[in-house]
Amino acid sequence: MKSYFVLLVILLISAANGSAFAQDEFDRIRVESEGNTFIDLEKVQKIMRDELRAYVGSGFNESYLNDGMYNIQRHYKEKGYYFAKTSYTAIDDPADNRRVIHVKIEEGPVVYMKALKVRGNVDFTKEQLKEIWGRSVIDYIKGDRIFLESDIESDKVKLLGYYHKRGYARAEVISEYKFSDEKDEITVYLYVTEGQKYFVQEVNLSGIEEESQEYMARQMKRFEGDPFTQTSE
């Protein structure tokens, strides 16, 4: 599929001649897109226009177009198209004095979560870890969740927070992705390194007014022997 759209934008002049990318001058740019079915050309145009507008007043550099490609790709990934790829060619068309930007998009499939598996948990069972996600079975999430890396990062933070609040101050979590052969499903593994569990041995207070220190000491005394956590509840 190939589509065309003529877009009036700020003047695009080669940086080689020392000219600037100026707001008060206009040039005609023809944007072509190929391979896009999920988003239309107008969306491609908007992403490119917004990217170029950020550099008004500075010398033009084609790396700005690379930034536009990155933002198009990011838009796809935010919708589950993890394997989406973008590329472009930019040439001058002397016939109508336009610069032609041809954007090629390889969308790939939408990727769905097949499973989320936690490995390395020793001190907490799979049943105990269920409360982190509020799922009846955290090992199997089928069809109802698009794979987004931002969500996986959130899952890692939740899992890490679960351990930190229970005294595992140096716990670590890393992720590993395994895609299906068709690249449309993924199993995500979260590997936990629990580390040592820490307890509050003694609480020492300083810098507190004398009349308040005894009261505060009694309050803090109750934390001695509890699992150490840097969060307050």
Tab-separated table of C-alpha atoms in Angstrom:
chain	number	residue	atom	x	y	z
A	1	MET	CA	0.000	0.000	0.000
A	2	LYS	CA	1.330	3.450	-0.891
A	3	SER	CA	-0.286	6.724	0.052
A	4	TYR	CA	0.601	10.345	-0.578
A	5	PHE	CA	0.032	13.542	1.276
A	6	VAL	CA	1.223	17.050	0.425
A	7	LEU	CA	2.148	18.915	3.564
A	8	LEU	CA	2.952	22.593	3.986
A	9	VAL	CA	5.691	22.917	6.562
A	10	ILE	CA	8.516	25.197	7.474
A	11	LEU	CA	11.315	25.566	4.941
A	12	LEU	CA	13.632	22.618	4.792
A	13	ILE	CA	17.047	23.673	3.509
A	14	SER	CA	20.243	21.696	3.471
A	15	ALA	CA	22.585	22.418	6.339
A	16	ALA	CA	25.427	22.198	3.861
A	17	ASN	CA	24.768	25.764	2.663
A	18	GLY	CA	24.594	27.109	6.212
A	19	SER	CA	20.907	28.014	6.041
A	20	ALA	CA	18.488	27.595	8.918
A	21	PHE	CA	15.238	25.755	9.356
A	22	ALA	CA	13.034	28.883	9.629
A	23	GLN	CA	9.449	29.312	10.824
A	24	ASP	CA	8.653	32.263	8.547
A	25	GLU	CA	9.652	30.475	5.340
A	26	PHE	CA	7.696	27.675	3.783
A	27	ASP	CA	8.473	24.860	1.470
A	28	ARG	CA	6.400	22.018	0.138
A	29	ILE	CA	7.334	18.571	1.404
A	30	ARG	CA	5.733	15.485	-0.030
A	31	VAL	CA	5.424	12.676	2.475
A	32	GLU	CA	4.868	9.166	1.203
A	33	SER	CA	4.193	6.165	3.408
A	34	GLU	CA	4.288	2.484	2.616
A	35	GLY	CA	3.317	-0.605	4.607
A	36	ASN	CA	1.210	1.181	7.232
A	37	THR	CA	-2.217	-0.325	7.873
A	38	PHE	CA	-2.548	0.245	11.625
A	39	ILE	CA	-1.966	3.994	11.414
A	40	ASP	CA	-2.816	6.211	8.446
A	41	LEU	CA	-0.634	8.678	6.612
A	42	GLU	CA	-2.036	11.643	8.523
A	43	LYS	CA	-0.670	10.157	11.744
A	44	VAL	CA	2.722	9.595	10.128
A	45	GLN	CA	2.642	13.197	8.905
A	46	LYS	CA	1.760	14.542	12.353
A	47	ILE	CA	4.606	12.669	14.036
A	48	MET	CA	7.092	13.970	11.469
A	49	ARG	CA	5.727	17.535	11.636
A	50	ASP	CA	5.908	17.621	15.430
A	51	GLU	CA	9.472	16.342	15.340
A	52	LEU	CA	10.626	18.898	12.750
A	53	ARG	CA	8.874	21.793	14.493
A	54	ALA	CA	11.075	21.256	17.549
A	55	TYR	CA	14.121	22.332	15.537
A	56	VAL	CA	12.776	25.568	14.069
A	57	GLY	CA	15.516	28.187	14.034
A	58	SER	CA	18.404	25.744	13.989
A	59	GLY	CA	20.331	24.367	11.061
A	60	PHE	CA	18.574	21.403	9.511
A	61	ASN	CA	20.103	17.971	9.949
A	62	GLU	CA	18.694	14.741	8.556
A	63	SER	CA	19.165	13.146	11.980
A	64	TYR	CA	15.913	14.947	12.814
A	65	LEU	CA	14.225	12.574	10.384
A	66	ASN	CA	15.797	9.668	12.264
A	67	ASP	CA	14.140	11.013	15.396
A	68	GLY	CA	10.859	11.014	13.526
A	69	MET	CA	11.367	7.372	12.574
A	70	TYR	CA	12.036	6.541	16.218
A	71	ASN	CA	8.823	8.247	17.318
A	72	ILE	CA	6.757	6.399	14.714
A	73	GLN	CA	8.275	3.130	15.894
A	74	ARG	CA	7.605	4.046	19.516
A	75	HIS	CA	3.966	4.747	18.669
A	76	TYR	CA	3.667	1.247	17.264
A	77	LYS	CA	5.342	-0.357	20.271
A	78	GLU	CA	2.953	1.434	22.604
A	79	LYS	CA	0.141	-0.396	20.798
A	80	GLY	CA	1.754	-3.825	21.029
A	81	TYR	CA	3.681	-3.858	17.734
A	82	TYR	CA	6.974	-4.746	19.387
A	83	PHE	CA	8.734	-5.701	16.147
A	84	ALA	CA	7.664	-2.670	14.097
A	85	LYS	CA	10.463	-1.187	11.988
A	86	THR	CA	10.721	2.112	10.152
A	87	SER	CA	13.057	3.569	7.553
A	88	TYR	CA	13.013	6.490	5.146
A	89	THR	CA	14.550	7.989	2.037
A	90	ALA	CA	14.676	11.738	1.427
A	91	ILE	CA	15.315	13.108	-2.064
A	92	ASP	CA	14.783	16.418	-3.832
A	93	ASP	CA	12.283	16.452	-6.691
A	94	PRO	CA	13.404	19.208	-9.094
A	95	ALA	CA	10.207	18.865	-11.126
A	96	ASP	CA	8.102	20.619	-8.495
A	97	ASN	CA	10.822	21.874	-6.122
A	98	ARG	CA	9.764	19.561	-3.311
A	99	ARG	CA	11.609	17.291	-0.964
A	100	VAL	CA	10.145	13.812	-0.980
A	101	ILE	CA	10.278	11.853	2.272
A	102	HIS	CA	9.334	8.233	1.721
A	103	VAL	CA	8.583	6.418	4.972
A	104	LYS	CA	8.613	2.622	4.902
A	105	ILE	CA	6.950	0.794	7.782
A	106	GLU	CA	7.118	-2.902	8.582
A	107	GLU	CA	4.435	-3.291	11.223
A	108	GLY	CA	4.819	-6.942	12.181
A	109	PRO	CA	2.272	-8.696	14.425
A	110	VAL	CA	0.674	-7.482	17.628
A	111	VAL	CA	2.355	-9.363	20.483
A	112	TYR	CA	0.217	-10.779	23.299
A	113	MET	CA	1.286	-12.062	26.686
A	114	LYS	CA	1.234	-15.836	26.878
A	115	ALA	CA	2.660	-16.180	30.370
A	116	LEU	CA	4.369	-14.284	33.159
A	117	LYS	CA	6.630	-16.546	35.164
A	118	VAL	CA	8.579	-15.736	38.311
A	119	ARG	CA	11.752	-17.709	38.919
A	120	GLY	CA	14.259	-17.668	41.772
A	121	ASN	CA	11.688	-17.179	44.522
A	122	VAL	CA	12.704	-19.316	47.495
A	123	ASP	CA	11.308	-17.647	50.599
A	124	PHE	CA	7.923	-16.866	49.026
A	125	THR	CA	5.712	-19.357	47.238
A	126	LYS	CA	3.944	-18.811	43.960
A	127	GLU	CA	0.689	-18.564	45.899
A	128	GLN	CA	2.076	-15.781	48.094
A	129	LEU	CA	3.279	-13.814	45.092
A	130	LYS	CA	-0.174	-13.827	43.522
A	131	GLU	CA	-1.197	-10.833	45.622
A	132	ILE	CA	1.259	-8.637	43.717
A	133	TRP	CA	-0.808	-8.799	40.520
A	134	GLY	CA	-4.204	-9.653	41.962
A	135	ARG	CA	-4.401	-12.611	39.603
A	136	SER	CA	-5.664	-16.068	40.407
A	137	VAL	CA	-2.821	-17.553	38.367
A	138	ILE	CA	0.196	-15.364	37.607
A	139	ASP	CA	1.845	-18.054	35.511
A	140	TYR	CA	-0.755	-17.806	32.795
A	141	ILE	CA	-2.073	-14.600	31.252
A	142	LYS	CA	-3.607	-15.536	27.934
A	143	GLY	CA	-4.999	-13.270	25.254
A	144	ASP	CA	-6.164	-10.388	27.429
A	145	ARG	CA	-2.939	-8.441	27.741
A	146	ILE	CA	-0.898	-6.845	24.965
A	147	PHE	CA	2.837	-7.013	25.555
A	148	LEU	CA	4.225	-3.613	26.510
A	149	GLU	CA	7.726	-3.186	27.877
A	150	SER	CA	6.477	-0.398	30.137
A	151	ASP	CA	4.094	-2.878	31.776
A	152	ILE	CA	6.911	-5.361	32.344
A	153	GLU	CA	8.986	-2.656	33.996
A	154	SER	CA	5.998	-1.943	36.229
A	155	ASP	CA	5.743	-5.661	37.059
A	156	LYS	CA	9.421	-5.695	38.020
A	157	VAL	CA	8.933	-2.687	40.303
A	158	LYS	CA	5.948	-4.369	41.979
A	159	LEU	CA	7.866	-7.588	42.537
A	160	LEU	CA	10.912	-5.749	43.834
A	161	GLY	CA	8.760	-3.657	46.155
A	162	TYR	CA	7.174	-6.811	47.547
A	163	TYR	CA	10.600	-8.068	48.589
A	164	HIS	CA	11.907	-4.723	49.826
A	165	LYS	CA	8.911	-4.273	52.136
A	166	ARG	CA	9.657	-7.639	53.713
A	167	GLY	CA	13.275	-7.048	54.612
A	168	TYR	CA	15.039	-8.073	51.380
A	169	ALA	CA	16.794	-4.745	50.949
A	170	ARG	CA	19.191	-5.990	48.276
A	171	ALA	CA	16.792	-8.067	46.217
A	172	GLU	CA	17.142	-7.732	42.460
A	173	VAL	CA	14.850	-8.569	39.542
A	174	ILE	CA	15.775	-8.996	35.879
A	175	SER	CA	13.551	-9.944	32.953
A	176	GLU	CA	13.941	-12.274	29.990
A	177	TYR	CA	11.726	-12.471	26.900
A	178	LYS	CA	10.917	-15.613	24.911
A	179	PHE	CA	8.789	-15.112	21.803
A	180	SER	CA	6.787	-17.697	19.898
A	181	ASP	CA	7.966	-18.734	16.445
A	182	GLU	CA	5.271	-16.515	14.905
A	183	LYS	CA	6.401	-13.580	17.092
A	184	ASP	CA	2.814	-12.927	18.179
A	185	GLU	CA	3.068	-14.294	21.735
A	186	ILE	CA	5.606	-13.867	24.496
A	187	THR	CA	6.502	-15.544	27.745
A	188	VAL	CA	8.123	-13.154	30.193
A	189	TYR	CA	10.388	-14.506	32.912
A	190	LEU	CA	11.129	-12.420	35.993
A	191	TYR	CA	14.224	-13.763	37.720
A	192	VAL	CA	14.534	-12.829	41.381
A	193	THR	CA	17.748	-12.734	43.365
A	194	GLU	CA	16.352	-12.526	46.874
A	195	GLY	CA	19.540	-11.919	48.830
A	196	GLN	CA	19.730	-11.792	52.590
A	197	LYS	CA	16.789	-10.785	54.740
A	198	TYR	CA	17.559	-7.877	57.083
A	199	PHE	CA	15.994	-7.091	60.455
A	200	VAL	CA	15.941	-3.942	62.573
A	201	GLN	CA	18.346	-4.593	65.423
A	202	GLU	CA	18.303	-1.246	67.171
A	203	VAL	CA	16.938	2.248	66.552
A	204	ASN	CA	19.091	5.205	67.618
A	205	LEU	CA	17.716	8.737	67.692
A	206	SER	CA	19.616	12.020	67.533
A	207	GLY	CA	18.811	15.667	66.974
A	208	ILE	CA	15.476	15.436	68.813
A	209	GLU	CA	14.462	17.738	71.650
A	210	GLU	CA	14.959	16.061	75.005
A	211	GLU	CA	11.290	16.171	75.992
A	212	SER	CA	10.338	14.380	72.785
A	213	GLN	CA	13.171	11.870	72.702
A	214	GLU	CA	11.743	9.513	75.326
A	215	TYR	CA	8.382	9.404	73.566
A	216	MET	CA	9.971	8.825	70.158
A	217	ALA	CA	12.240	6.137	71.579
A	218	ARG	CA	9.205	4.227	72.868
A	219	GLN	CA	7.528	4.531	69.488
A	220	MET	CA	10.572	3.354	67.561
A	221	LYS	CA	11.310	0.528	69.992
A	222	ARG	CA	8.432	-1.461	68.553
A	223	PHE	CA	10.240	-1.733	65.203
A	224	GLU	CA	13.207	-3.589	66.671
A	225	GLY	CA	13.222	-7.180	65.447
A	226	ASP	CA	10.965	-6.370	62.477
A	227	PRO	CA	12.110	-6.934	58.886
A	228	PHE	CA	14.000	-3.865	57.670
A	229	THR	CA	12.247	-1.741	55.088
A	230	GLN	CA	12.966	1.758	53.776
A	231	THR	CA	9.265	2.401	53.240
A	232	SER	CA	6.856	3.576	55.883
A	233	GLU	CA	3.386	2.154	56.361
